[in-house]
Short mmCIF file of C-alpha atoms in Angstrom, two decimals:
data_model
loop_
_atom_site.label_atom_id
_atom_site.label_comp_id
_atom_site.label_asym_id
_atom_site.label_seq_id
_atom_site.Cartn_x
_atom_site.Cartn_y
_atom_site.Cartn_z
CA UNK A 77 -34.58 4.42 -18.89
CA UNK A 78 -35.31 5.65 -15.34
CA UNK A 79 -38.22 3.95 -13.61
CA UNK A 80 -39.51 7.43 -12.74
CA UNK A 81 -39.57 8.69 -16.30
CA UNK A 82 -43.15 9.90 -17.11
CA UNK A 83 -44.22 8.86 -13.59
CA UNK A 84 -45.62 10.76 -10.60
CA UNK A 85 -43.66 10.61 -7.38
CA UNK A 86 -44.70 11.86 -3.89
CA UNK A 87 -42.50 12.40 -0.80
CA UNK A 88 -44.17 12.66 2.58
CA UNK A 89 -42.12 14.83 4.93
CA UNK A 90 -40.70 16.19 1.75
CA UNK A 91 -39.31 19.41 3.29
CA UNK A 92 -37.12 17.54 5.77
CA UNK A 93 -33.44 16.72 5.34
CA UNK A 94 -34.07 13.45 3.53
CA UNK A 95 -36.89 14.86 1.45
CA UNK A 96 -34.71 17.81 0.29
CA UNK A 97 -31.84 15.44 -0.51
CA UNK A 98 -34.08 13.08 -2.46
CA UNK A 99 -35.70 16.00 -4.36
CA UNK A 100 -32.24 17.16 -5.49
CA UNK A 101 -31.23 13.65 -6.50
CA UNK A 102 -34.33 13.01 -8.56
CA UNK A 103 -34.25 16.37 -10.29
CA UNK A 104 -30.59 15.90 -11.23
CA UNK A 105 -30.62 12.22 -12.17
CA UNK A 106 -34.13 10.84 -12.66
CA UNK A 107 -36.70 13.70 -13.01
CA UNK A 108 -40.25 12.36 -12.91
CA UNK A 109 -43.22 13.80 -14.73
CA UNK A 110 -44.46 15.19 -11.49
CA UNK A 111 -42.74 15.39 -8.09
CA UNK A 112 -45.02 16.14 -5.12
CA UNK A 113 -43.65 17.51 -1.87
CA UNK A 114 -46.15 16.67 0.87
CA UNK A 115 -45.59 18.25 4.30
CA UNK A 116 -47.11 20.36 7.08
CA UNK A 117 -44.78 23.31 7.14
CA UNK A 118 -45.67 26.17 4.73
CA UNK A 119 -42.48 28.16 5.45
CA UNK A 120 -40.24 25.17 4.66
CA UNK A 121 -42.20 24.67 1.48
CA UNK A 122 -41.72 28.33 0.57
CA UNK A 123 -37.98 28.03 1.14
CA UNK A 124 -37.86 24.82 -0.84
CA UNK A 125 -39.67 26.40 -3.78
CA UNK A 126 -37.01 29.06 -3.96
CA UNK A 127 -34.28 26.48 -3.73
CA UNK A 128 -35.55 24.10 -6.40
CA UNK A 129 -37.10 25.65 -9.47
CA UNK A 130 -38.36 22.85 -11.74
CA UNK A 131 -41.60 22.55 -13.73
CA UNK A 132 -42.29 19.01 -12.37
CA UNK A 133 -42.44 20.18 -8.73
CA UNK A 134 -45.70 20.45 -6.84
CA UNK A 135 -46.15 21.43 -3.17
CA UNK A 136 -49.00 20.05 -1.12
CA UNK A 137 -49.71 21.15 2.45
CA UNK A 138 -51.04 18.30 4.48
CA UNK A 139 -50.59 15.82 7.39
CA UNK A 140 -50.26 12.11 7.20
CA UNK A 141 -52.84 11.98 10.03
CA UNK A 142 -55.43 13.38 7.57
CA UNK A 143 -56.56 10.53 5.28
CA UNK A 144 -58.85 12.75 3.27
CA UNK A 145 -56.01 15.01 2.38
CA UNK A 146 -53.78 11.99 1.52
CA UNK A 147 -56.48 10.67 -0.76
CA UNK A 148 -56.40 13.90 -2.73
CA UNK A 149 -52.53 14.06 -2.83
CA UNK A 150 -52.21 10.44 -3.88
CA UNK A 151 -54.42 10.89 -6.98
CA UNK A 152 -52.48 9.65 -10.03
CA UNK A 153 -49.35 8.98 -7.99
CA UNK A 154 -47.12 6.05 -8.95
CA UNK A 155 -44.42 5.96 -6.30
CA UNK A 156 -44.36 7.18 -2.65
CA UNK A 157 -41.37 7.75 -0.44
CA UNK A 158 -42.63 7.95 3.13
CA UNK A 159 -40.28 10.07 5.25
CA UNK A 160 -42.78 11.93 7.50
CA UNK A 161 -42.44 11.09 11.19
CA UNK A 162 -41.90 12.56 14.63
CA UNK A 163 -38.24 11.53 15.14
CA UNK A 164 -36.91 13.08 18.33
CA UNK A 165 -36.51 10.51 21.11
CA UNK A 166 -37.13 12.82 24.10
CA UNK A 167 -40.02 14.54 22.42
CA UNK A 168 -41.71 11.23 21.74
CA UNK A 169 -41.14 10.12 25.33
CA UNK A 170 -42.91 13.26 26.62
CA UNK A 171 -45.61 13.44 23.83
CA UNK A 172 -46.39 9.78 23.25
CA UNK A 173 -49.97 10.31 21.92
CA UNK A 174 -48.63 12.60 19.23
CA UNK A 175 -45.93 10.14 18.15
CA UNK A 176 -48.43 7.36 17.92
CA UNK A 177 -50.81 9.53 15.78
CA UNK A 178 -48.11 10.41 13.29
CA UNK A 179 -45.86 7.37 13.24
CA UNK A 180 -48.43 4.60 13.55
CA UNK A 181 -51.78 5.92 12.52
CA UNK A 182 -50.10 8.00 9.84
CA UNK A 183 -48.52 4.83 8.46
CA UNK A 184 -51.90 3.08 8.35
CA UNK A 185 -53.36 6.07 6.46
CA UNK A 186 -50.49 5.86 3.93
CA UNK A 187 -51.02 2.17 3.38
CA UNK A 188 -54.79 2.26 3.02
CA UNK A 189 -54.69 5.35 0.78
CA UNK A 190 -51.96 3.90 -1.43
CA UNK A 191 -53.95 0.67 -2.00
CA UNK A 192 -57.16 2.63 -2.60
CA UNK A 193 -55.59 4.96 -5.14
CA UNK A 194 -53.46 2.40 -6.94
CA UNK A 195 -49.97 3.60 -6.05
CA UNK A 196 -47.45 1.11 -7.47
CA UNK A 197 -44.74 1.15 -4.83
CA UNK A 198 -44.35 2.74 -1.36
CA UNK A 199 -41.03 2.68 0.51
CA UNK A 200 -41.03 3.74 4.13
CA UNK A 201 -38.02 5.14 6.02
CA UNK A 202 -37.31 3.56 9.34
CA UNK A 203 -34.54 3.73 12.00
CA UNK A 204 -32.08 1.62 13.94
CA UNK A 205 -34.15 2.45 16.93
CA UNK A 206 -36.87 0.17 15.63
CA UNK A 207 -34.65 -2.85 16.27
CA UNK A 208 -35.33 -4.11 19.84
CA UNK A 209 -36.71 -0.70 20.79
CA UNK A 210 -36.41 0.70 24.33
CA UNK A 211 -37.97 4.09 23.63
CA UNK A 212 -41.43 5.12 22.34
CA UNK A 213 -40.00 6.49 19.07
CA UNK A 214 -38.38 3.15 18.27
CA UNK A 215 -41.53 1.28 19.26
CA UNK A 216 -43.74 3.42 16.99
CA UNK A 217 -41.33 2.86 14.11
CA UNK A 218 -41.23 -0.88 14.68
CA UNK A 219 -45.01 -0.86 14.65
CA UNK A 220 -45.03 1.25 11.49
CA UNK A 221 -42.54 -1.20 9.82
CA UNK A 222 -44.82 -4.15 10.64
CA UNK A 223 -47.78 -2.31 9.21
CA UNK A 224 -45.95 -1.56 5.94
CA UNK A 225 -44.84 -5.15 5.57
CA UNK A 226 -48.39 -6.42 6.28
CA UNK A 227 -49.70 -3.87 3.75
CA UNK A 228 -48.57 -6.28 1.05
CA UNK A 229 -51.13 -8.80 2.31
CA UNK A 230 -53.82 -6.11 2.54
CA UNK A 231 -53.10 -5.20 -1.12
CA UNK A 232 -53.60 -8.80 -2.18
CA UNK A 233 -53.70 -9.06 -5.93
CA UNK A 234 -53.74 -5.31 -6.46
CA UNK A 235 -50.69 -3.47 -7.87
CA UNK A 236 -49.52 -1.74 -4.66
CA UNK A 237 -46.37 -3.02 -2.95
CA UNK A 238 -44.64 -1.83 0.26
CA UNK A 239 -41.10 -2.10 1.60
CA UNK A 240 -39.04 -0.50 4.39
CA UNK A 241 -35.49 0.92 4.63
CA UNK A 242 -33.84 0.84 8.09
CA UNK A 243 -30.63 2.81 8.63
CA UNK A 244 -28.73 4.74 11.32
CA UNK A 245 -28.20 8.32 12.23
CA UNK A 246 -27.73 10.77 9.34
CA UNK A 247 -24.66 12.99 9.58
CA UNK A 248 -25.40 16.74 9.50
CA UNK A 249 -29.15 16.25 9.39
CA UNK A 250 -31.38 18.62 11.33
CA UNK A 251 -31.50 17.66 14.96
CA UNK A 252 -28.44 15.36 14.81
CA UNK A 253 -25.49 15.64 17.19
CA UNK A 254 -23.07 17.09 14.60
CA UNK A 255 -24.69 20.56 14.30
CA UNK A 256 -25.03 20.58 18.12
CA UNK A 257 -21.29 19.89 18.64
CA UNK A 258 -20.43 22.56 16.02
CA UNK A 259 -22.63 25.12 17.72
CA UNK A 260 -21.05 24.52 21.14
CA UNK A 261 -17.39 24.60 20.10
CA UNK A 262 -16.93 28.18 21.17
CA UNK A 263 -17.98 27.36 24.74
CA UNK A 264 -15.10 24.94 25.23
CA UNK A 265 -17.30 22.17 26.51
CA UNK A 266 -19.32 19.46 24.77
CA UNK A 267 -22.00 17.41 26.48
CA UNK A 268 -21.90 13.67 25.89
CA UNK A 269 -24.49 11.49 27.65
CA UNK A 270 -22.10 8.54 28.05
CA UNK A 271 -18.46 8.34 26.86
CA UNK A 272 -18.86 4.63 25.93
CA UNK A 273 -21.63 5.50 23.44
CA UNK A 274 -21.44 4.37 19.74
CA UNK A 275 -23.66 5.06 16.87
CA UNK A 276 -24.22 4.04 13.24
CA UNK A 277 -23.77 6.96 10.86
CA UNK A 278 -24.62 7.42 7.20
CA UNK A 279 -24.34 10.51 5.06
CA UNK A 280 -27.44 12.06 3.52
CA UNK A 281 -26.27 11.35 -0.03
CA UNK A 282 -25.57 7.74 0.78
CA UNK A 283 -28.93 7.29 2.39
CA UNK A 284 -30.70 8.93 -0.58
CA UNK A 285 -28.97 6.72 -3.18
CA UNK A 286 -29.67 3.63 -1.15
CA UNK A 287 -33.35 4.30 -0.70
CA UNK A 288 -33.75 5.00 -4.46
CA UNK A 289 -31.95 1.73 -5.19
CA UNK A 290 -34.24 -0.13 -2.78
CA UNK A 291 -37.48 1.11 -4.38
CA UNK A 292 -36.12 -0.03 -7.74
CA UNK A 293 -35.21 -3.56 -6.57
CA UNK A 294 -38.00 -4.23 -4.02
CA UNK A 295 -40.51 -7.07 -4.50
CA UNK A 296 -42.68 -6.03 -1.55
CA UNK A 297 -42.29 -6.91 2.12
CA UNK A 298 -38.56 -6.42 2.58
CA UNK A 299 -36.70 -4.42 5.20
CA UNK A 300 -33.51 -3.17 3.50
CA UNK A 301 -30.49 -2.42 5.76
CA UNK A 302 -27.26 -0.83 4.44
CA UNK A 303 -23.87 -1.78 5.67
CA UNK A 304 -22.64 1.49 7.27
CA UNK A 305 -19.80 2.47 9.64
CA UNK A 306 -19.91 3.11 13.36
CA UNK A 307 -18.56 6.15 15.24
CA UNK A 308 -17.59 6.46 18.88
CA UNK A 309 -19.28 9.66 20.11
CA UNK A 310 -16.15 10.74 21.90
CA UNK A 311 -14.18 10.43 18.64
CA UNK A 312 -16.87 12.54 16.92
CA UNK A 313 -16.67 15.20 19.63
CA UNK A 314 -12.86 15.36 19.59
CA UNK A 315 -12.63 15.69 15.86
CA UNK A 316 -15.35 18.37 15.56
CA UNK A 317 -14.09 20.36 18.55
CA UNK A 318 -10.48 19.52 19.42
CA UNK A 319 -9.38 20.91 22.72
CA UNK A 320 -12.89 21.09 24.15
CA UNK A 321 -13.68 19.38 27.42
CA UNK A 322 -16.11 16.46 27.10
CA UNK A 323 -18.63 16.46 29.91
CA UNK A 324 -20.67 13.29 30.61
CA UNK A 325 -24.24 14.22 31.39
CA UNK A 326 -25.91 10.79 31.83
CA UNK A 327 -28.08 8.82 29.43
CA UNK A 328 -31.39 10.43 28.64
CA UNK A 329 -34.81 8.74 28.91
CA UNK A 330 -35.14 6.14 26.10
CA UNK A 331 -31.51 6.41 24.96
CA UNK A 332 -29.38 3.39 24.09
CA UNK A 333 -25.68 2.98 24.81
CA UNK A 334 -25.21 1.26 21.44
CA UNK A 335 -27.50 1.06 18.38
CA UNK A 336 -28.78 -2.05 16.69
CA UNK A 337 -29.73 -2.66 13.13
CA UNK A 338 -30.22 -6.45 13.11
CA UNK A 339 -30.84 -8.38 16.30
CA UNK A 340 -30.18 -12.15 16.67
CA UNK A 341 -33.90 -12.99 16.20
CA UNK A 342 -34.17 -10.87 13.03
CA UNK A 343 -30.98 -12.55 11.70
CA UNK A 344 -32.85 -15.79 11.08
CA UNK A 345 -34.83 -14.17 8.26
CA UNK A 346 -31.98 -11.96 6.94
CA UNK A 347 -29.77 -12.28 3.84
CA UNK A 348 -26.34 -10.76 3.22
CA UNK A 349 -26.55 -9.10 -0.20
CA UNK A 350 -22.92 -7.82 -0.28
CA UNK A 351 -23.29 -4.05 0.39
CA UNK A 352 -26.50 -4.41 2.36
CA UNK A 353 -28.77 -6.79 4.19
CA UNK A 354 -32.42 -7.76 3.55
CA UNK A 355 -34.90 -8.96 6.19
CA UNK A 356 -37.36 -11.05 4.22
CA UNK A 357 -41.00 -11.19 5.25
CA UNK A 358 -42.32 -14.26 7.01
CA UNK A 359 -45.81 -14.38 5.52
CA UNK A 360 -46.59 -17.63 3.69
CA UNK A 361 -46.82 -16.24 0.13
CA UNK A 362 -43.33 -14.78 0.12
CA UNK A 363 -41.32 -16.52 -2.63
CA UNK A 364 -44.48 -17.67 -4.42
CA UNK A 365 -45.68 -14.37 -5.85
CA UNK A 366 -42.20 -13.06 -6.32
CA UNK A 367 -38.70 -14.50 -6.85
CA UNK A 368 -36.87 -14.32 -3.56
CA UNK A 369 -33.64 -12.37 -3.35
CA UNK A 370 -30.44 -14.32 -3.90
CA UNK A 371 -28.26 -13.68 -0.91
CA UNK A 372 -26.27 -15.44 1.81
CA UNK A 373 -28.04 -16.46 5.00
CA UNK A 374 -26.56 -15.00 8.18
CA UNK A 375 -24.97 -17.28 10.79
CA UNK A 376 -26.93 -18.31 13.87
CA UNK A 377 -26.78 -15.60 16.54
CA UNK A 378 -25.57 -12.88 14.16
CA UNK A 379 -26.02 -9.33 15.52
CA UNK A 380 -25.39 -6.11 13.61
CA UNK A 381 -24.62 -3.56 16.37
CA UNK A 382 -22.79 -0.27 16.41
CA UNK A 383 -20.26 -1.49 19.05
CA UNK A 384 -19.34 -4.76 17.30
CA UNK A 385 -19.35 -3.36 13.74
CA UNK A 386 -16.28 -4.09 11.57
CA UNK A 387 -16.42 -0.62 9.94
CA UNK A 388 -15.39 2.46 11.99
CA UNK A 389 -14.98 6.14 11.11
CA UNK A 390 -12.02 7.87 12.68
CA UNK A 391 -9.98 11.06 12.36
CA UNK A 392 -9.84 12.49 8.85
CA UNK A 393 -12.73 10.32 7.67
CA UNK A 394 -14.96 11.98 10.24
CA UNK A 395 -13.70 15.42 9.27
CA UNK A 396 -14.40 14.79 5.60
CA UNK A 397 -17.94 13.60 6.31
CA UNK A 398 -18.97 16.39 8.68
CA UNK A 399 -17.85 19.06 6.23
CA UNK A 400 -14.87 20.43 8.21
#
């Protein structure tokens, strides 16, 4: 039986790319008693209502910055998928106060409200940019991740448990480079900030299935990291727009040349679980209240970076994934 059967599920940022994908997955495979879409955008909610017609769906307008509204929305909720965030690197660099309010203070509101209202499990979406961050967006998400992990200590003996999923860029999601490259094909020129650049990429369906699996297997306090392939940005550009000139425009503020999912310092607390990694929490009660995960420790100095990855997407694989 599905863990969501006869349960109430809430998705923050539910009208975004991940929220829409998760909604579709749950309705098709594990429909809950009630599925709440919590977001700020009334037009996106209107569009989503037309797209998904199901009696379990509820649409709540609200902002994770507003704890009173969260308290109302979390009433009688069992599971929360936290996807709401300000995600654009340049926007966060130029609007840092706003990024902090949503990504950090919003995370604190989610944690405190979940404990207060007796939510069973909360899983928060993170990003590769939270590993050794060099931009404000990554720094806010690292702080958010730390808050969610510490949330298990704040919950104490209460039922609520928190975990985090960290993964790379999502192919074809709103704001990603794939739609940008497609839109610029007709111009004959594609801008690339640096031709050496590499990125982790995951499809929306893969990310959705992975996150659902993580909320099912979590004990509380883990950071789950999928094993996903890397892509050279120049390969992506050439496959999407063959024949176009690639123009190097220079790295933008806060942008990395390569992305990181596990740094050498994180690796000391990480386990290889086969298809994914787990960063286990370091607080003293871990392993006492819950059985630890059975995985293989990573070697000293291990780094999981997009430029040294052993999985790469090329040619037809890229074409298949970007929907060409």
